[in-house]
PDB file of C-alpha atoms in Angstrom:
ATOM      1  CA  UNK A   1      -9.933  12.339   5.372  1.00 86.00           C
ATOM      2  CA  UNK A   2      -8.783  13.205   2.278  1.00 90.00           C
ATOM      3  CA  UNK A   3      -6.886  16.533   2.848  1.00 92.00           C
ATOM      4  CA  UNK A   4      -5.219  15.091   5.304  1.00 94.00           C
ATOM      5  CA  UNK A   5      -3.901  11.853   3.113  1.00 94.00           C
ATOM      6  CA  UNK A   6      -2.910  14.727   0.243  1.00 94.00           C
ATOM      7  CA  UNK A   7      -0.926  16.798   3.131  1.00 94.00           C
ATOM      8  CA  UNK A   8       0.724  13.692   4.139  1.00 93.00           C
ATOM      9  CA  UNK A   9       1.412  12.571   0.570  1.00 94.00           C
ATOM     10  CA  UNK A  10       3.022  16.104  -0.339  1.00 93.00           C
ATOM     11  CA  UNK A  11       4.889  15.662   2.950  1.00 94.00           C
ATOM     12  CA  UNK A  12       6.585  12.672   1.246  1.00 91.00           C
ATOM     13  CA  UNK A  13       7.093  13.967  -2.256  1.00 93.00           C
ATOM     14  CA  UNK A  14       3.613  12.565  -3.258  1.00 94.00           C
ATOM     15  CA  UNK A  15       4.365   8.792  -2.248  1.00 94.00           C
ATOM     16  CA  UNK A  16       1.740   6.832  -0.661  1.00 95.00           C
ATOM     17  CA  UNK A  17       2.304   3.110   0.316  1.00 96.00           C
ATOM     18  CA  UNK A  18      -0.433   1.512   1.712  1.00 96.00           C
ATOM     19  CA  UNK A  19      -0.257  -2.294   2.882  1.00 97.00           C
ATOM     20  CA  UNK A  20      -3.757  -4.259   3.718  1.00 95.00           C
ATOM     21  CA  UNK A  21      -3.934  -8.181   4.627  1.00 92.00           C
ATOM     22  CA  UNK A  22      -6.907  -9.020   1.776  1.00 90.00           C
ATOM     23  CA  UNK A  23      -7.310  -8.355  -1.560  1.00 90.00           C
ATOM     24  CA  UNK A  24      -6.693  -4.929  -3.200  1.00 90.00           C
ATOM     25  CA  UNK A  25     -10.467  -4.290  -4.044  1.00 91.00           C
ATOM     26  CA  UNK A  26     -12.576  -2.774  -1.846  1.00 90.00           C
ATOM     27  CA  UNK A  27      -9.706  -1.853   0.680  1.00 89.00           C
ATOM     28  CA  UNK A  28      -8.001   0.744   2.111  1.00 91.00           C
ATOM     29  CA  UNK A  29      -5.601   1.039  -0.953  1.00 92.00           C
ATOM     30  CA  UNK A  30      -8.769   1.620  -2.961  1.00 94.00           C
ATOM     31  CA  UNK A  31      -9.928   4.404  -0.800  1.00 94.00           C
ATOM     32  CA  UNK A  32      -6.255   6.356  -0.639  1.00 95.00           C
ATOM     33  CA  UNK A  33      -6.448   6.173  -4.518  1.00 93.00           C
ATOM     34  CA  UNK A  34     -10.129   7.355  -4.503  1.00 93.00           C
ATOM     35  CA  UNK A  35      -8.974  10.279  -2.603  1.00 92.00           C
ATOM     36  CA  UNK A  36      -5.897  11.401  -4.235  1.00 93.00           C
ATOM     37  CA  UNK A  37      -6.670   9.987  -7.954  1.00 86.00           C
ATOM     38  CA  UNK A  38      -7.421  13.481  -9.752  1.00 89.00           C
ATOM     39  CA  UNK A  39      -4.296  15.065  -7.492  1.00 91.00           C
ATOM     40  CA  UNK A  40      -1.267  15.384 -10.507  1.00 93.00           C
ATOM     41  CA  UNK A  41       2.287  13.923  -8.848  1.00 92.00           C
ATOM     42  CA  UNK A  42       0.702  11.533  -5.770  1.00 94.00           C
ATOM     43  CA  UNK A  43       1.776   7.753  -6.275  1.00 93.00           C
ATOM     44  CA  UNK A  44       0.183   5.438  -4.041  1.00 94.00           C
ATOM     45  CA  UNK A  45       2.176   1.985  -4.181  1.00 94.00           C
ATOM     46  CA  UNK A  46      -0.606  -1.019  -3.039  1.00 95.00           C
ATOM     47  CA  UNK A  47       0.607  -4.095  -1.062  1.00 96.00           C
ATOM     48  CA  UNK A  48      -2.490  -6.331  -0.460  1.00 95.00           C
ATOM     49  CA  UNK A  49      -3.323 -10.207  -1.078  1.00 94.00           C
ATOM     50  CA  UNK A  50      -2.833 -11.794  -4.387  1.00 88.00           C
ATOM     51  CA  UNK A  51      -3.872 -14.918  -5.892  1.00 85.00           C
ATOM     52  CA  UNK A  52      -6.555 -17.437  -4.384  1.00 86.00           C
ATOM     53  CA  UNK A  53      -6.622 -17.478  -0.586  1.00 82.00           C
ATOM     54  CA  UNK A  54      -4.767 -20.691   0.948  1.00 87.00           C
ATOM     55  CA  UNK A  55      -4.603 -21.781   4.537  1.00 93.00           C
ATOM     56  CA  UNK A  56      -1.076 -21.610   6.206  1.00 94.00           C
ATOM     57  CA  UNK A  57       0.635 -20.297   9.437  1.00 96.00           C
ATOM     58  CA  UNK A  58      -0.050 -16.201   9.327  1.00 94.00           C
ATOM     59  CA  UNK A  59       3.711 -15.343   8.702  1.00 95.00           C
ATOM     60  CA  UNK A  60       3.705 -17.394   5.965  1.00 95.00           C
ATOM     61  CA  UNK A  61       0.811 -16.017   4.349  1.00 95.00           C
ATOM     62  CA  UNK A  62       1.976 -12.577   4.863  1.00 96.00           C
ATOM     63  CA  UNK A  63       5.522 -13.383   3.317  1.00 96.00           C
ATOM     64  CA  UNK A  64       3.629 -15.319   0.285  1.00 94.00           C
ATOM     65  CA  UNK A  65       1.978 -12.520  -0.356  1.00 95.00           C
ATOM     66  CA  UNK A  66       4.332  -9.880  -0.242  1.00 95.00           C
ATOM     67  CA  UNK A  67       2.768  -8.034   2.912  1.00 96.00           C
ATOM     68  CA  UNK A  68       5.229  -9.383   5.330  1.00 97.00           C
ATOM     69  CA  UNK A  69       7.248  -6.909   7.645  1.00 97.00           C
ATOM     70  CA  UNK A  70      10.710  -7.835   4.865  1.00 98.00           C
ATOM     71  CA  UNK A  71       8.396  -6.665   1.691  1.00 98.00           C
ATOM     72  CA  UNK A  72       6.771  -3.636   3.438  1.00 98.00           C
ATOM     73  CA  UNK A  73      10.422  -2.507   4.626  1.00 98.00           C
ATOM     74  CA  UNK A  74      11.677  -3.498   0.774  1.00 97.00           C
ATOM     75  CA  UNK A  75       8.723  -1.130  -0.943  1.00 96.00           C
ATOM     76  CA  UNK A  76       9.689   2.016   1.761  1.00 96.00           C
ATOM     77  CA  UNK A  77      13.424   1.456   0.563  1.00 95.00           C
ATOM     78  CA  UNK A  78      12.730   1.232  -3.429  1.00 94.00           C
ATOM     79  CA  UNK A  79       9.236   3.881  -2.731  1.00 91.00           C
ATOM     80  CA  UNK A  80      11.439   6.481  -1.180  1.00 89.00           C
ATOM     81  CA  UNK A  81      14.784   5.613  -2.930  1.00 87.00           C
ATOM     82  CA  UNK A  82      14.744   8.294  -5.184  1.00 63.00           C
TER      83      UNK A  82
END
């Protein structure tokens, strides 16, 4: 619910990552942002699928689109870096 995603995202000095394996629209990102949009100081940092689908091993898809365990791990560091 969405008090509970604000509490959270004050918890972490207003960061929000969220990481989904399809396409940003109509996700989960889009329903964090929904929910904290008119909140002043929440960021919410989207990993989700890119680019026209392809076929592939899953690993591989998740690392070609950036949602792999490495880029999730990357966007904490550089999210919470500060």
């Amino acid at each position: 619910d969405a008090q509970t995603i604000l509490a959270s995202a004050r918890a972490t000095g207003g960061q929000i990552i969220t990481v989904e394996d399809h396409y940003k629209e109509g996700g989960l990102g889009e329903a964090v942002l929904s929910a904290v949009g008119a909140e002043p100081g929440i960021i919410v940092n989207r990993l989700a699928v890119s680019g026209v689908p392809r076929s592939g091993k899953p690993n591989e898809l998740l690392d070609i689109f950036g949602i792999s365990a490495k880029h999730i791990a990357k966007a904490v560091r550089q999210t919470f870096a500060n």
